[in-house]
PDB file of C-alpha atoms in Angstrom:
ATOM      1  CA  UNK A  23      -0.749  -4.301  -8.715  1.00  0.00           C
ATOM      2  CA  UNK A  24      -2.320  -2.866 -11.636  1.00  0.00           C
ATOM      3  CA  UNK A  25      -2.801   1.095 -11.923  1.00  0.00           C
ATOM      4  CA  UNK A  26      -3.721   3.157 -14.530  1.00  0.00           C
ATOM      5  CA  UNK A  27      -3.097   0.588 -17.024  1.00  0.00           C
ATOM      6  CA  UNK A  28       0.557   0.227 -15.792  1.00  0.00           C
ATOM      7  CA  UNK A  29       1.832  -2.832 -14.015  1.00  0.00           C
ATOM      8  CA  UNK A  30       3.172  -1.722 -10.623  1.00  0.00           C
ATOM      9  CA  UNK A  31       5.494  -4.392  -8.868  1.00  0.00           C
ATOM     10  CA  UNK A  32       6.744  -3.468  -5.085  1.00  0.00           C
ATOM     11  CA  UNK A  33       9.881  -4.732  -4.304  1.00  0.00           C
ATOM     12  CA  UNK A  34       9.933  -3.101  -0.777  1.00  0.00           C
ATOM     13  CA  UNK A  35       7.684  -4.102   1.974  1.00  0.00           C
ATOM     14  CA  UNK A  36       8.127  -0.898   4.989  1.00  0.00           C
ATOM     15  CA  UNK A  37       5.609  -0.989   7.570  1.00  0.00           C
ATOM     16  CA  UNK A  38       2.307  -2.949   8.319  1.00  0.00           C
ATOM     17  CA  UNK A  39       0.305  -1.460  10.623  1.00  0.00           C
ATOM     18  CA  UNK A  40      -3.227  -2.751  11.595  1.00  0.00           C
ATOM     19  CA  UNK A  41      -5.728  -0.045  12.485  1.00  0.00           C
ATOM     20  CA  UNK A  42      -9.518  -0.269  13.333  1.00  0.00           C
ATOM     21  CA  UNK A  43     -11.970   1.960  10.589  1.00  0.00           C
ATOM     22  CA  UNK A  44     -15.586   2.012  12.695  1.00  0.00           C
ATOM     23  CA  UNK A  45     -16.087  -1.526  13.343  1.00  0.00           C
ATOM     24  CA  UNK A  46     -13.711  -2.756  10.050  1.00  0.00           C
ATOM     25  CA  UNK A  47     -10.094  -3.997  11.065  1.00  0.00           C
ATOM     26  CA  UNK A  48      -7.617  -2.198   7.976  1.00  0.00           C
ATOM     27  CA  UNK A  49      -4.098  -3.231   7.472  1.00  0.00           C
ATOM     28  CA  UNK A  50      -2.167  -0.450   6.218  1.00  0.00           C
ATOM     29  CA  UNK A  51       1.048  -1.186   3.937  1.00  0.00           C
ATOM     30  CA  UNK A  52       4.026   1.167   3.057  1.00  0.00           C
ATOM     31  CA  UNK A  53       5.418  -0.257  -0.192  1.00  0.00           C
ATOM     32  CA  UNK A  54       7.850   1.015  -2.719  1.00  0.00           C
ATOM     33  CA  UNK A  55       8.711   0.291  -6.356  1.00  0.00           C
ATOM     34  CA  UNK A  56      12.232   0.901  -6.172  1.00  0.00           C
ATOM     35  CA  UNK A  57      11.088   4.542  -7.055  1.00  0.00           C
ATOM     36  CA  UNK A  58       7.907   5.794  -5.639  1.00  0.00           C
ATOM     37  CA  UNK A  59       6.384   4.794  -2.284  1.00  0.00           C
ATOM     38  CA  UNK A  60       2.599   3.350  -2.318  1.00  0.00           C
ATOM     39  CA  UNK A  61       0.476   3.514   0.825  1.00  0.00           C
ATOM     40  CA  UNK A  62      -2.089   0.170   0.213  1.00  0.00           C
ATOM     41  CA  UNK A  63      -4.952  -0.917   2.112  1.00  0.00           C
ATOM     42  CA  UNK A  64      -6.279  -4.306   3.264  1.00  0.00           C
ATOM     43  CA  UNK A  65     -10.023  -4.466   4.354  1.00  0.00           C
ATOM     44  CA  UNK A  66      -9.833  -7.880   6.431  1.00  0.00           C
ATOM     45  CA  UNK A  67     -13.955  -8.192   6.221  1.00  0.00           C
ATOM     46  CA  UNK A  68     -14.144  -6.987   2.865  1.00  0.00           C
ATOM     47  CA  UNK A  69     -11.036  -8.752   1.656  1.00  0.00           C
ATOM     48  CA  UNK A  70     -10.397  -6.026  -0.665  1.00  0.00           C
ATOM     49  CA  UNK A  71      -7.174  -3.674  -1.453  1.00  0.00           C
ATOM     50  CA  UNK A  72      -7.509  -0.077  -1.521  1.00  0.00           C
ATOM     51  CA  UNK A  73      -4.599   2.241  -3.119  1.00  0.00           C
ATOM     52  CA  UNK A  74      -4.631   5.261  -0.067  1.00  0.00           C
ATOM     53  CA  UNK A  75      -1.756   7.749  -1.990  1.00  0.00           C
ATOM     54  CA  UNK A  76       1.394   7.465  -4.395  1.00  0.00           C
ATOM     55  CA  UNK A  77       4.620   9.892  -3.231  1.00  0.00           C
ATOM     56  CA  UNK A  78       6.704  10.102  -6.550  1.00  0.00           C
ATOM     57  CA  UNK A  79      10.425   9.800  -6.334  1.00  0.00           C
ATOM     58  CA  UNK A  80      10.519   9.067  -2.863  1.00  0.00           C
ATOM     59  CA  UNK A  81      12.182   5.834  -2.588  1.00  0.00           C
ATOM     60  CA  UNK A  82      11.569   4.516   1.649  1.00  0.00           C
ATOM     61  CA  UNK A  83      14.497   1.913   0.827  1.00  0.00           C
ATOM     62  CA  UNK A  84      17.724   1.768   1.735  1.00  0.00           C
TER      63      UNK A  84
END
């Protein structure tokens, strides 16, 4: 994933959890880095990815 001109590459799949939004089924994805934790979105009609929030330094992995 690219963000803010930086190459991000997640090494840690957490969770998947699907969730409805209105009528719009959204898979939501806890990933990790290694050193921060991403929370990523997948719009299954729109077939797009959404970044939802970044926690710095807070690694979900064991």
């Amino acid at each position: 994933m690219r963000y803010k001109h930086n190459e991000i590459i997640f090494n840690v799949f957490s969770m998947r959890r699907p969730t409805a939004k209105g009528k719009r089924m959204i898979h939501v994805f806890e990933m990790s880095d290694g050193i921060n934790d991403y929370r990523i979105e997948f719009d299954a009609e729109d077939l797009t990815w959404t970044l939802v929030s970044i926690v710095k330094g807070r690694y979900v992995g064991k």
